[in-house]
Short mmCIF file of C-alpha atoms and ligand atoms in Angstrom, two decimals:
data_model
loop_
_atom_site.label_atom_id
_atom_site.label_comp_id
_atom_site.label_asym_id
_atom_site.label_seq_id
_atom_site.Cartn_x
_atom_site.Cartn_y
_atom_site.Cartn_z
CA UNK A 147 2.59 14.25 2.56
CA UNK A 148 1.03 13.65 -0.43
CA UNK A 149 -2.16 15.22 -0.29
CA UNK A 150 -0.10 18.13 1.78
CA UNK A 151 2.24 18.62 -1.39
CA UNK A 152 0.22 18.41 -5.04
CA UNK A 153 -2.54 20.79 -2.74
CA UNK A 154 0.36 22.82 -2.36
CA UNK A 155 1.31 22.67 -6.46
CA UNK A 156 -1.73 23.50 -6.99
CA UNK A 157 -1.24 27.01 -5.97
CA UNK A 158 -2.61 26.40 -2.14
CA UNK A 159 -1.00 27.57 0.64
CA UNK A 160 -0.46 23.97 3.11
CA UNK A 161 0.78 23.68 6.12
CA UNK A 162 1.73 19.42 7.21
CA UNK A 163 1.91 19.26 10.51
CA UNK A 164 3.25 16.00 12.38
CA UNK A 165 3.95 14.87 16.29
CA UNK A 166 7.18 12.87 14.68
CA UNK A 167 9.98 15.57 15.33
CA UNK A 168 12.34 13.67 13.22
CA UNK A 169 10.48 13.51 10.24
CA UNK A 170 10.08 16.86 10.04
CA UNK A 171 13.45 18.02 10.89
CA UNK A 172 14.11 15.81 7.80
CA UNK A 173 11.73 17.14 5.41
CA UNK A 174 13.15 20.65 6.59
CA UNK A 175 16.35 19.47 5.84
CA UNK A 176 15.14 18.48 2.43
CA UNK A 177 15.04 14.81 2.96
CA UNK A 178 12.02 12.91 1.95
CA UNK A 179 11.12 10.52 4.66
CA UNK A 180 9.14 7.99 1.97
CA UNK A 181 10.36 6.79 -1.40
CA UNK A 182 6.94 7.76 -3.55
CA UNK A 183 7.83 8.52 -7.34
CA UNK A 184 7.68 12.25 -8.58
CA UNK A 185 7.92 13.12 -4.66
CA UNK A 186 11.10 14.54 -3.74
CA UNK A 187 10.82 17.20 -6.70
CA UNK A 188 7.16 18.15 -5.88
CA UNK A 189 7.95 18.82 -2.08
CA UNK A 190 11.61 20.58 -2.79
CA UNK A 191 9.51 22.88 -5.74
CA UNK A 192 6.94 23.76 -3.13
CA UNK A 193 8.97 24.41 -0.48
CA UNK A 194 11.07 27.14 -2.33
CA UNK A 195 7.90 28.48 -3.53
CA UNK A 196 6.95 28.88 0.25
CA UNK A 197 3.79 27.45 -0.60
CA UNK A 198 4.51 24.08 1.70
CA UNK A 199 5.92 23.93 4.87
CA UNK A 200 6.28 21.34 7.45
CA UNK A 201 6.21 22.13 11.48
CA UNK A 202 5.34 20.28 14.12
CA UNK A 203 4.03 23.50 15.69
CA UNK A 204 0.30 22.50 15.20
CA UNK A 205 -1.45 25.95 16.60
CA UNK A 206 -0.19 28.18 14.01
CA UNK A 207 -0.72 26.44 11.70
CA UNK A 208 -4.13 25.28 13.03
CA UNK A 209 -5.66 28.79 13.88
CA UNK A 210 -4.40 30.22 10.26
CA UNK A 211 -6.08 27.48 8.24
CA UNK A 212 -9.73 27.33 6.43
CA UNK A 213 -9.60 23.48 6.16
CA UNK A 214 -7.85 20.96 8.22
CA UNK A 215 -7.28 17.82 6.84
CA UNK A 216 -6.69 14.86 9.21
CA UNK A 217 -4.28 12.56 7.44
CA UNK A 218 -3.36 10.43 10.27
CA UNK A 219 -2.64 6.63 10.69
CA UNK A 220 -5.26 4.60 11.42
CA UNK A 221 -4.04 0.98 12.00
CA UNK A 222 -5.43 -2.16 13.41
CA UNK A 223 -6.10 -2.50 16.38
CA UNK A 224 -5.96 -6.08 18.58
CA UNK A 225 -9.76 -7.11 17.52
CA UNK A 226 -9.52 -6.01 13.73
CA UNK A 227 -10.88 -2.58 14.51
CA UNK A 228 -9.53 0.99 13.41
CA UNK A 229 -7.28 2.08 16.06
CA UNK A 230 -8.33 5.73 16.06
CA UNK A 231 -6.33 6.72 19.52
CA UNK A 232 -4.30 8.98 17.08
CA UNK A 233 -6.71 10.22 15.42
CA UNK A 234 -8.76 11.72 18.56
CA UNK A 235 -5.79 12.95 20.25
CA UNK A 236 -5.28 15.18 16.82
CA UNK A 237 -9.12 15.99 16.95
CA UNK A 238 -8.63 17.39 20.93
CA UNK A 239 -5.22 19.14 20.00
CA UNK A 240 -6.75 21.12 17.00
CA UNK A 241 -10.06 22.02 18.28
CA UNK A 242 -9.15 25.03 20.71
CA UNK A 243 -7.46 26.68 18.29
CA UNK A 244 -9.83 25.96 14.63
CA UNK A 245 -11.12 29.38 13.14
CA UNK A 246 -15.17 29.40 13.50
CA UNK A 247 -15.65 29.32 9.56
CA UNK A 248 -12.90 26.39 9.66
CA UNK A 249 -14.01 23.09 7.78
CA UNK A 250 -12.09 19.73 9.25
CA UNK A 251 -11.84 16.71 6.62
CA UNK A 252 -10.68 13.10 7.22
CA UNK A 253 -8.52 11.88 4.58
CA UNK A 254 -7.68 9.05 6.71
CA UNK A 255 -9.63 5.76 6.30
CA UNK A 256 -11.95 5.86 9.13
CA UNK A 257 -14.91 3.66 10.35
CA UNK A 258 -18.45 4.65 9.43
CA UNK A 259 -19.91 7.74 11.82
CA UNK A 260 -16.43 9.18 12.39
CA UNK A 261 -17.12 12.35 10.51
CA UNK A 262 -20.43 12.64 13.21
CA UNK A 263 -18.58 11.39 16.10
CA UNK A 264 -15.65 14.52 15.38
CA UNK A 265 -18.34 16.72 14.94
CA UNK A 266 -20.13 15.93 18.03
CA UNK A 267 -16.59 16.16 19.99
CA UNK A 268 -15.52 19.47 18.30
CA UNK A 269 -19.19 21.25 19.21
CA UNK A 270 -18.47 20.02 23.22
CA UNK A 271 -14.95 21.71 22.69
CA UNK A 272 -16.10 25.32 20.72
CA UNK A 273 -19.63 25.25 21.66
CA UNK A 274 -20.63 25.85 17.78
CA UNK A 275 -21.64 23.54 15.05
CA UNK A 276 -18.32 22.65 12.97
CA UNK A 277 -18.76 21.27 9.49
CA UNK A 278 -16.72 17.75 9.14
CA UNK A 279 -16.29 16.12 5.92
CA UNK A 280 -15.02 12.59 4.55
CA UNK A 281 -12.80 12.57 1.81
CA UNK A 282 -11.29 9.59 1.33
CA UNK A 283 -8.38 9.45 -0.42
CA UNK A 284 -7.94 6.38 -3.20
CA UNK A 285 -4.05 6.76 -4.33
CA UNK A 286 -1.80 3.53 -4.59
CA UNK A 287 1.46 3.73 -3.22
CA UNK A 288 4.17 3.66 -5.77
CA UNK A 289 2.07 6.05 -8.01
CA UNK A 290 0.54 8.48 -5.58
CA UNK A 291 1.20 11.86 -6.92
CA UNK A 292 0.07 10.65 -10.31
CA UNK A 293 -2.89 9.35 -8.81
CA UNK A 294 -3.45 12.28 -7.01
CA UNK A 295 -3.36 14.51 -9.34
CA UNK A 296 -5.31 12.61 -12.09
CA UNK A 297 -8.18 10.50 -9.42
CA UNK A 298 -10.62 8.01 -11.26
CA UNK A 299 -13.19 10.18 -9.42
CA UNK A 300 -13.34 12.33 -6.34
CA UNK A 301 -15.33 11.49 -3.03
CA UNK A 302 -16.97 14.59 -0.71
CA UNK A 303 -19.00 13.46 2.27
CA UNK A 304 -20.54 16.28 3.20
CA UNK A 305 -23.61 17.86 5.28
CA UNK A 306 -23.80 21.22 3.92
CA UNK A 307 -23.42 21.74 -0.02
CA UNK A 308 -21.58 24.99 0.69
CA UNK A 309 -18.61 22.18 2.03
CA UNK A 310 -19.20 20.48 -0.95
CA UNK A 311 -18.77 23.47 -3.47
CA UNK A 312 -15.44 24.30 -0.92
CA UNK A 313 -13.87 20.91 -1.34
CA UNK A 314 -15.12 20.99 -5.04
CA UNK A 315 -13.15 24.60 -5.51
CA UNK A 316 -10.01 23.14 -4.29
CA UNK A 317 -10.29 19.75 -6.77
CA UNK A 318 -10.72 21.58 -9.97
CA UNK A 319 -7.33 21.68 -10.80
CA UNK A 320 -7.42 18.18 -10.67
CA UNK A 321 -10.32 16.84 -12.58
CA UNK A 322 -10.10 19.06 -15.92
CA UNK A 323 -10.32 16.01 -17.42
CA UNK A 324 -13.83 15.84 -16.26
CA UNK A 325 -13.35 13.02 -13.88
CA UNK A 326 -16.64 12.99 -11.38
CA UNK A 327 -16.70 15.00 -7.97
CA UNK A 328 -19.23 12.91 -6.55
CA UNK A 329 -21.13 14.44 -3.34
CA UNK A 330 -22.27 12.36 -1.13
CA UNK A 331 -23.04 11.94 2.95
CA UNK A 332 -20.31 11.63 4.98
CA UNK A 333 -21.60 7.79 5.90
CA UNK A 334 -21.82 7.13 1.92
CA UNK A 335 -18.16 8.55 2.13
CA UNK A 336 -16.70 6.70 4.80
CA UNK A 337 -18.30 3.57 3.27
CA UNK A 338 -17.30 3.57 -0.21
CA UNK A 339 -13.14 3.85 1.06
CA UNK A 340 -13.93 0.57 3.02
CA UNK A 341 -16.29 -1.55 -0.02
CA UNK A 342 -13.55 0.27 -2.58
CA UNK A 343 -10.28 -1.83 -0.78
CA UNK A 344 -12.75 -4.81 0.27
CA UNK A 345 -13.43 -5.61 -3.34
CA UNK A 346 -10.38 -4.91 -5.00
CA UNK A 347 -9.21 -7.54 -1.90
CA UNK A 348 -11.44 -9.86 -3.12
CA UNK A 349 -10.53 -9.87 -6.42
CA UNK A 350 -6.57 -10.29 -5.39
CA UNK A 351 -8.04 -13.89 -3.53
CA UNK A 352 -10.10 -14.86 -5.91
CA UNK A 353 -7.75 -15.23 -8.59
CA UNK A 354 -5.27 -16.64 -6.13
CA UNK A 355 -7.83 -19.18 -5.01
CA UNK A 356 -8.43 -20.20 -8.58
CA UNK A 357 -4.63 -20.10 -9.46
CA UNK A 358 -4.05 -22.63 -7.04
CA UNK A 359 -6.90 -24.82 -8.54
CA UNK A 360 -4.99 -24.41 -11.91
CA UNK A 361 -1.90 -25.70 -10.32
CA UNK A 362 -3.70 -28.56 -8.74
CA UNK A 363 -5.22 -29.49 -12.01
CA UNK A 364 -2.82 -29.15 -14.41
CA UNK A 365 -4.07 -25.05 -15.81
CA UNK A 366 -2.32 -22.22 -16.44
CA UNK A 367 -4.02 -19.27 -14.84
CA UNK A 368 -2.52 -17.18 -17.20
CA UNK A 369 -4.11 -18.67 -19.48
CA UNK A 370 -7.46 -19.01 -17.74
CA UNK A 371 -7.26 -14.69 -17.18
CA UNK A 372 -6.68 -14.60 -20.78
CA UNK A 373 -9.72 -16.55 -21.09
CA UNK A 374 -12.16 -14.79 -18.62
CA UNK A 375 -10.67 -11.06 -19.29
CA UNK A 376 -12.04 -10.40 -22.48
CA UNK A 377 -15.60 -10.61 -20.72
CA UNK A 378 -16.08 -6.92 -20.54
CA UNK A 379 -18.08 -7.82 -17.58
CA UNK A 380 -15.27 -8.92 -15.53
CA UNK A 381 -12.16 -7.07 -17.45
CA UNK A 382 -8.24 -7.70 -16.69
CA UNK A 383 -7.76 -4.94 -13.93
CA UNK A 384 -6.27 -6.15 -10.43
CA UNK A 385 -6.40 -9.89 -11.42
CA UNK A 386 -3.00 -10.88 -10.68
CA UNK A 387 -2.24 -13.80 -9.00
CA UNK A 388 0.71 -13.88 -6.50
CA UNK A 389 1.68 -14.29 -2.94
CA UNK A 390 -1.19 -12.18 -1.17
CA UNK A 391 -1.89 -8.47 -0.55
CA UNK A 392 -0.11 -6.70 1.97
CA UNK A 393 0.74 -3.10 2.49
CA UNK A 394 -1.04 -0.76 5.15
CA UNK A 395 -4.21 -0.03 4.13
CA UNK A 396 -6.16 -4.14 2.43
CA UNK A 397 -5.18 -5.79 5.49
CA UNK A 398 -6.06 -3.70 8.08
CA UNK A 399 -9.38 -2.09 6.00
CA UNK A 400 -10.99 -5.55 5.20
CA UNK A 401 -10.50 -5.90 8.63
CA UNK A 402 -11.86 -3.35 9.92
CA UNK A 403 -15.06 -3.46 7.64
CA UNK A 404 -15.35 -7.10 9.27
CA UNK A 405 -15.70 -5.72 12.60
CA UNK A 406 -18.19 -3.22 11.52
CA UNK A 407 -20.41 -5.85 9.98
CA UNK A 408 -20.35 -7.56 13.34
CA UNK A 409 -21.00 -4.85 15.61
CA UNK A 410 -23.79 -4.46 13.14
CA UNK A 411 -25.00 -7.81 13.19
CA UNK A 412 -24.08 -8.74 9.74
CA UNK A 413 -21.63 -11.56 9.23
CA UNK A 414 -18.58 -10.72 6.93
CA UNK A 415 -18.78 -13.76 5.52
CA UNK A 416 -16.75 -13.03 1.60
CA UNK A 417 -14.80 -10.97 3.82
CA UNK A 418 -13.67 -13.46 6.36
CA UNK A 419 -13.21 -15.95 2.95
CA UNK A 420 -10.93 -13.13 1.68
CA UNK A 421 -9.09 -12.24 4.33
CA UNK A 422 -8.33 -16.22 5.12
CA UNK A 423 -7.50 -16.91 1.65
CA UNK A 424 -5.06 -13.99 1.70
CA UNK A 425 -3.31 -15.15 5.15
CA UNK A 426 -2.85 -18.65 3.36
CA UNK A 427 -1.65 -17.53 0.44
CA UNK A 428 1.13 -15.24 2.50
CA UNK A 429 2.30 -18.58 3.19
CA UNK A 430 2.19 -20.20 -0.46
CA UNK A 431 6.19 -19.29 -1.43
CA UNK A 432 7.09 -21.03 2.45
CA UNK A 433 4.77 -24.66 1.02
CA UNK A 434 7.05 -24.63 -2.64
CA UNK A 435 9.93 -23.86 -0.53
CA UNK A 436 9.57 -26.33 1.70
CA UNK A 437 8.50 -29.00 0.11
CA UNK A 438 11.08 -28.68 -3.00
CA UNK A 439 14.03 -28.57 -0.41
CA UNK A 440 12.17 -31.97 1.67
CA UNK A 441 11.41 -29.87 4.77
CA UNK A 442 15.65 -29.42 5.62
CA UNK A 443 17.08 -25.84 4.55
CA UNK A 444 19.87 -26.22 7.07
CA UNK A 445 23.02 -24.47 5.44
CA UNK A 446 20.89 -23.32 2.81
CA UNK A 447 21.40 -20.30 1.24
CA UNK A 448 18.11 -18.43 0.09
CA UNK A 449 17.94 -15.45 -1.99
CA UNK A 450 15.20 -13.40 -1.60
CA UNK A 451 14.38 -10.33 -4.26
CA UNK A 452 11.96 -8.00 -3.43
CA UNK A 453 10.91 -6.89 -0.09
CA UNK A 454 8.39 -4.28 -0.28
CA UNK A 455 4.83 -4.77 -0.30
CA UNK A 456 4.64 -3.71 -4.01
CA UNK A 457 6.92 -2.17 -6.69
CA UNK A 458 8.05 1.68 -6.41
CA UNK A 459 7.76 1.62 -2.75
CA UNK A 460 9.56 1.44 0.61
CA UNK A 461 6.87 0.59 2.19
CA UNK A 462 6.81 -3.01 3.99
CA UNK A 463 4.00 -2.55 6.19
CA UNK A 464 2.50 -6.58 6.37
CA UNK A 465 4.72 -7.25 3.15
CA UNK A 466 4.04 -10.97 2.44
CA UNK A 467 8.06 -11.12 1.55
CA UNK A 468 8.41 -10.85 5.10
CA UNK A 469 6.24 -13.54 6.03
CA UNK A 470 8.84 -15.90 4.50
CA UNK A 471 12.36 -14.16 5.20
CA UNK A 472 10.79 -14.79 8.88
CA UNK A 473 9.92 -18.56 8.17
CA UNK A 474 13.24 -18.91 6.65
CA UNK A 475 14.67 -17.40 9.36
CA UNK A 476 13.61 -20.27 11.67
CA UNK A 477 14.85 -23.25 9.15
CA UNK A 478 18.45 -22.18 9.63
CA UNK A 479 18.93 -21.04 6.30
CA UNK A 480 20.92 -17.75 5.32
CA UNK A 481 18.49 -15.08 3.90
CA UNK A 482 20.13 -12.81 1.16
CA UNK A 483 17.84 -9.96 0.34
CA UNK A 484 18.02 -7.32 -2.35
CA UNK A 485 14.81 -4.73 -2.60
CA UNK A 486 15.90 -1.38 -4.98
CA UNK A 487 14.14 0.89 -2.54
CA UNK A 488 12.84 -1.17 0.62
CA UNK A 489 16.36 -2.38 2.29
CA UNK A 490 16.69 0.30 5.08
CA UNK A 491 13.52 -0.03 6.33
CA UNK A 492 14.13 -4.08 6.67
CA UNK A 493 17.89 -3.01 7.77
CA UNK A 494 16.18 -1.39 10.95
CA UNK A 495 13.96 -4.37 11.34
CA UNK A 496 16.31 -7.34 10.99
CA UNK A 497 19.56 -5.85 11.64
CA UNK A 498 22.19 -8.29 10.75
CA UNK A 499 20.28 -11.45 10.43
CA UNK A 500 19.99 -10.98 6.70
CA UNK A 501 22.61 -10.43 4.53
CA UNK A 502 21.68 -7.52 2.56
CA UNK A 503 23.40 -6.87 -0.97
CA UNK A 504 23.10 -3.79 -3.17
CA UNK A 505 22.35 -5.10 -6.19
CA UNK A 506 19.73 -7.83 -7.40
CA UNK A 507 22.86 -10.02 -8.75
CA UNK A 508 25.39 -10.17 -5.73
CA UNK A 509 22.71 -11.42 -3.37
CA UNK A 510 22.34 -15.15 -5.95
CA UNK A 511 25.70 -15.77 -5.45
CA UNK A 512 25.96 -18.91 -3.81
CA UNK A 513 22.37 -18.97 -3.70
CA UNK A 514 20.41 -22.22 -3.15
CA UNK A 515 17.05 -20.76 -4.31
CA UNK A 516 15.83 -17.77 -5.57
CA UNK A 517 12.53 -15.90 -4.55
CA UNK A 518 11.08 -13.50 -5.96
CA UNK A 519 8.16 -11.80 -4.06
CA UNK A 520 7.90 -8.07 -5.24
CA UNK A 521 7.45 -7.29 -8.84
CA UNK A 522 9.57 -4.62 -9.00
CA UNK A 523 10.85 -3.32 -12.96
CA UNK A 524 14.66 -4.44 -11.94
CA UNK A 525 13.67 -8.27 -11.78
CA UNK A 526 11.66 -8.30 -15.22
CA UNK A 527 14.47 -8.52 -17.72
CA UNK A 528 17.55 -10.14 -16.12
CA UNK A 529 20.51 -11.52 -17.70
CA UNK A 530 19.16 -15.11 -17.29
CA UNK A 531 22.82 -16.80 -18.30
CA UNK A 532 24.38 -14.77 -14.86
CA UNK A 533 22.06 -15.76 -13.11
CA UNK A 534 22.72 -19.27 -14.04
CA UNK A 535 26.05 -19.22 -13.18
CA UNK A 536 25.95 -17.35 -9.82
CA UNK A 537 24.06 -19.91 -8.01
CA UNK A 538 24.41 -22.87 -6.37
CA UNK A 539 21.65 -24.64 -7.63
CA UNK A 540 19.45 -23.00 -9.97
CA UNK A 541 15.98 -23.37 -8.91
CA UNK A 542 13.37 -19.83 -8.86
CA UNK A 543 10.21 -19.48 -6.42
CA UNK A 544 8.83 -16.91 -8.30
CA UNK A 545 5.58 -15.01 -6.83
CA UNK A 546 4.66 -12.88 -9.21
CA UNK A 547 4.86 -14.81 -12.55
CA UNK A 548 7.69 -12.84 -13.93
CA UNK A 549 8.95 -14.86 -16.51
CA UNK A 550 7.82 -17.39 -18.68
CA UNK A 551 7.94 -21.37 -17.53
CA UNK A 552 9.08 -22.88 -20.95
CA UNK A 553 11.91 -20.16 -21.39
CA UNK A 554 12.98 -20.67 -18.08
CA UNK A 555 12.91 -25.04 -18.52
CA UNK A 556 15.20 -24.04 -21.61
CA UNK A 557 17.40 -22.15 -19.66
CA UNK A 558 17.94 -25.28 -17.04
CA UNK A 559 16.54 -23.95 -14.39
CA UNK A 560 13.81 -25.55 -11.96
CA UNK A 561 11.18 -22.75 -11.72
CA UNK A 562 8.02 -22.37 -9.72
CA UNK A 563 5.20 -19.86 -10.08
CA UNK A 564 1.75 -19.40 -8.73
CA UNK A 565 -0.97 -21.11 -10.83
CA UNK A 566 1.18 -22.03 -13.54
CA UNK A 567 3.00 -25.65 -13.67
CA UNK A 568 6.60 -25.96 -12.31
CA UNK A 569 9.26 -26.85 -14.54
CA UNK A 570 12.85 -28.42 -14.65
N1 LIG B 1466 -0.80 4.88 2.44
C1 LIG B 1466 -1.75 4.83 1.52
O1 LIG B 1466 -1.52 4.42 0.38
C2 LIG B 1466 -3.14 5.30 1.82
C3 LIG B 1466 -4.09 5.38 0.79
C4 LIG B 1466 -5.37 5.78 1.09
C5 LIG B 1466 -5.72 6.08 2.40
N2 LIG B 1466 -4.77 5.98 3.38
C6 LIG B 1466 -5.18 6.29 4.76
O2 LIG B 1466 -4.54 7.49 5.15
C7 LIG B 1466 -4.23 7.45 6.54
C8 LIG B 1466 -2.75 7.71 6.73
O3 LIG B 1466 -2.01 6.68 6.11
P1 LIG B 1466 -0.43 6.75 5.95
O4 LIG B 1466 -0.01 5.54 5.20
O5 LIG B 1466 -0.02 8.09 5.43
O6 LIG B 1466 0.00 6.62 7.48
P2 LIG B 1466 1.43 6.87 8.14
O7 LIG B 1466 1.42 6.07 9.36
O8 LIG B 1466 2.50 6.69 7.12
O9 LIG B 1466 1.42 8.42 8.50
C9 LIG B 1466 0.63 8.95 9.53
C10 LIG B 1466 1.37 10.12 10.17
O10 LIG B 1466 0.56 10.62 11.23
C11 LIG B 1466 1.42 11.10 12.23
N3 LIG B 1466 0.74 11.29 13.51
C12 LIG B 1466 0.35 10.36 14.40
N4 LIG B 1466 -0.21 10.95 15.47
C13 LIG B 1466 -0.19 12.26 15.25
C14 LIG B 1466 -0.60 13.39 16.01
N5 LIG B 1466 -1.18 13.24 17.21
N6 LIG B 1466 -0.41 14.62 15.48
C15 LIG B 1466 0.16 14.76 14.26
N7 LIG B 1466 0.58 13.74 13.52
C16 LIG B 1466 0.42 12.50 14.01
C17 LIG B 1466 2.51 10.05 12.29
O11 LIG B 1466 3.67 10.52 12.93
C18 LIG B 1466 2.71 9.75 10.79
O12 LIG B 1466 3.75 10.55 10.25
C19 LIG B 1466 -4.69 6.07 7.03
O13 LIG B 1466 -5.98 6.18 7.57
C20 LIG B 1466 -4.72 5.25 5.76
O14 LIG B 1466 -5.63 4.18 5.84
C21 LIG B 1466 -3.49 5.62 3.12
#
């Protein structure tokens, strides 16, 4: 959608084509089927232009176009791997009906000697040499479009440099600010999306692994990043502690470049640390929880804000927040969640075994505990005295270091963080 719609402000002509009949009778109904910032107004602007459209008719649109991009999902599969079923079912439905001069490029995150692989299946299909390219696509969730439009740098995998000068055409608009277009082979291309997500994974466990030495040892690692970020050798960027990645594309991408390595012969071995550290530290909020309430939440009541996998998202794809509304679950406490953007999509997961409340506020009332395990903008600032008097007891778990541990002691409450020492 996202690459479909800024290609489409930029004064292209884009097609999105999807198998999921419901999404796109909502998107033709002018319903955006993901909450992404700046969005909605790009899609609704480009479809009155008629310069974006969304079908799930994939031959028309197929046989009109000069480059296909393949934006599909490509989750984990059972052994770690990149479950491309999806994606080869879209490379057989396209490639009766792609124009000869027609250049196909994955966007999704694909193992290493896709692009060949689709090339190799498309030539048994047409009989002629089709051009594939990689370009992987770097955007975060929460600020895609921005990211989209203004990339650090953009990535072409390519065989021919004719593709490259084509994919190159189409970025301009979005690198005036002479941001690299960095050609590449499609290998290179492939590789750099995977060692791109694997170390920013890394650096997400290492600082949790060295946040939980500061709490064993009496640190702040606050304090400690403070310390080490002025190094302009290892900077500030991405070195938050909290309670683990998540989303759909770290997990499943470290992963994935694990099983690579093996089938390669190489063992993972920072990968498998990283991945490990990040499972246990999934479970870091459920340890404070547990051990502050002596193991027994019976009749507890548990508030739980933020349940998306990171701020200014719906997305909960392997959100570590519901790693513990399903331990709490099992302890026979209540769960009452609040999430500004994220609640239908747990709504249609959970159905009524959480209590879901519309605003951050209603769901403390009562509340035993509070966690907090999304950073979202709406928990930064809150009227600390309400909160005081809404629950129960008033005792924070919060994951993402929100607020600070001597205000909070002030205040009278008993607050946890990660790395940091607990107070009250
Ligand atoms: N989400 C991100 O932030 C992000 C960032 C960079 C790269 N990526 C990569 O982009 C790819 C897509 O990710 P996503 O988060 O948009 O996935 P998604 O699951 O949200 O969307 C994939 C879409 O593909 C559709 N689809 C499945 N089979 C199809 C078929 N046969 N024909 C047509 N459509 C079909 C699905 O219905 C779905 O709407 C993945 O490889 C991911 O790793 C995602």
């Amino acid at each position: 959608m996202v690459t479909g719609t800024c290609f489409a402000d930029s004064g292209n002509d884009v097609t999105c084509v999807d198998i999921d009949r419901a999404k796109i009778e909502r998107l033709n109904r002018g319903e955006i089927p993901i909450y992404e910032p700046g969005l909605e107004e790009m899609v609704r602007e480009n479809q009155s232009a008629e310069r974006l459209r969304f079908t799930t008719d994939l031959v028309p649109a197929v046989s009109a176009a000069s480059l296909v991009f393949l934006a599909i999902g490509t989750p984990q599969s059972d052994d770690g791997a990149a479950n491309l079923t999806a994606l080869w079912s879209v490379v057989d439905d396209i490639a009766p009906h792609l124009r000869p001069d027609a250049v196909v490029v994955t966007k999704s995150t694909v193992p290493v000697g896709t692009c060949a692989k689709i090339s190799l299946r498309l030539k048994e299909y047409t009989g002629q040499d089709c051009d594939v390219a990689s370009n992987p696509e770097f955007l975060k969730e929460g600020s895609a479009i921005e990211d989209f439009i203004k990339p650090d740098r953009v990535v072409a995998g390519v065989r021919r440099e004719e593709v490259g000068e084509m994919l190159h055409e189409l970025y301009k608009p979005f690198l005036r600010t002479e941001k690299p277009f960095l050609v590449m082979s499609p290998e290179s291309a492939e590789l750099t999306k995977y060692v791109a997500n694997a170390l920013l994974s890394t650096k997400i466990s290492f600082i949790n692994e060295m946040a939980n030495l500061c709490e064993r040892m009496g640190g702040d690692i606050n304090d400690v990043r403070r310390g080490i970020g002025h190094d302009t050798r290892i900077g500030f960027a991405f070195l938050f502690p909290g309670v683990g990645y998540g989303g759909s594309c770290f997990p499943k991408d470290v992963r994935a470049l694990m099983k690579m390595a093996e089938e390669h012969g190489v063992s993972p071995r920072i990968m498998q640390a990283v991945d490990g550290v990040n499972e246990t530290q999934k479970r870091v909020m459920i340890e404070k929880i547990g051990a502050h309430f002596g193991g027994n939440l019976r009749g507890k009541a548990i508030a739980v804000w933020g349940l998306a996998f990171k701020p200014r998202t719906d997305d909960i794809r392997e959100a570590p927040a519901l790693v513990l509304v399903d331990w709490l679950l099992t302890t026979g406490a209540t769960v009452r969640v609040h999430d500004p953007e994220a609640m239908e999509n747990v709504r249609s997961q959970y159905g009524d075994k959480l209590t879901y409340s519309d605003k951050a506020m209603s769901a403390l009332d009562g509340a035993d505990a509070l966690a907090i395990m999304t950073e979202w903008g709406d928990y930064q600032r809150p009227e600390f005295k309400e909160i005081f008097q809404r629950m129960r007891s008033p005792v924070i778990f919060d994951g993402r270091n929100l607020y600070e541990p001597w205000t909070m002691e002030r205040l009278g409450f008993t607050y946890y963080s990660i790395g940091r020492p607990a107070v009250g």
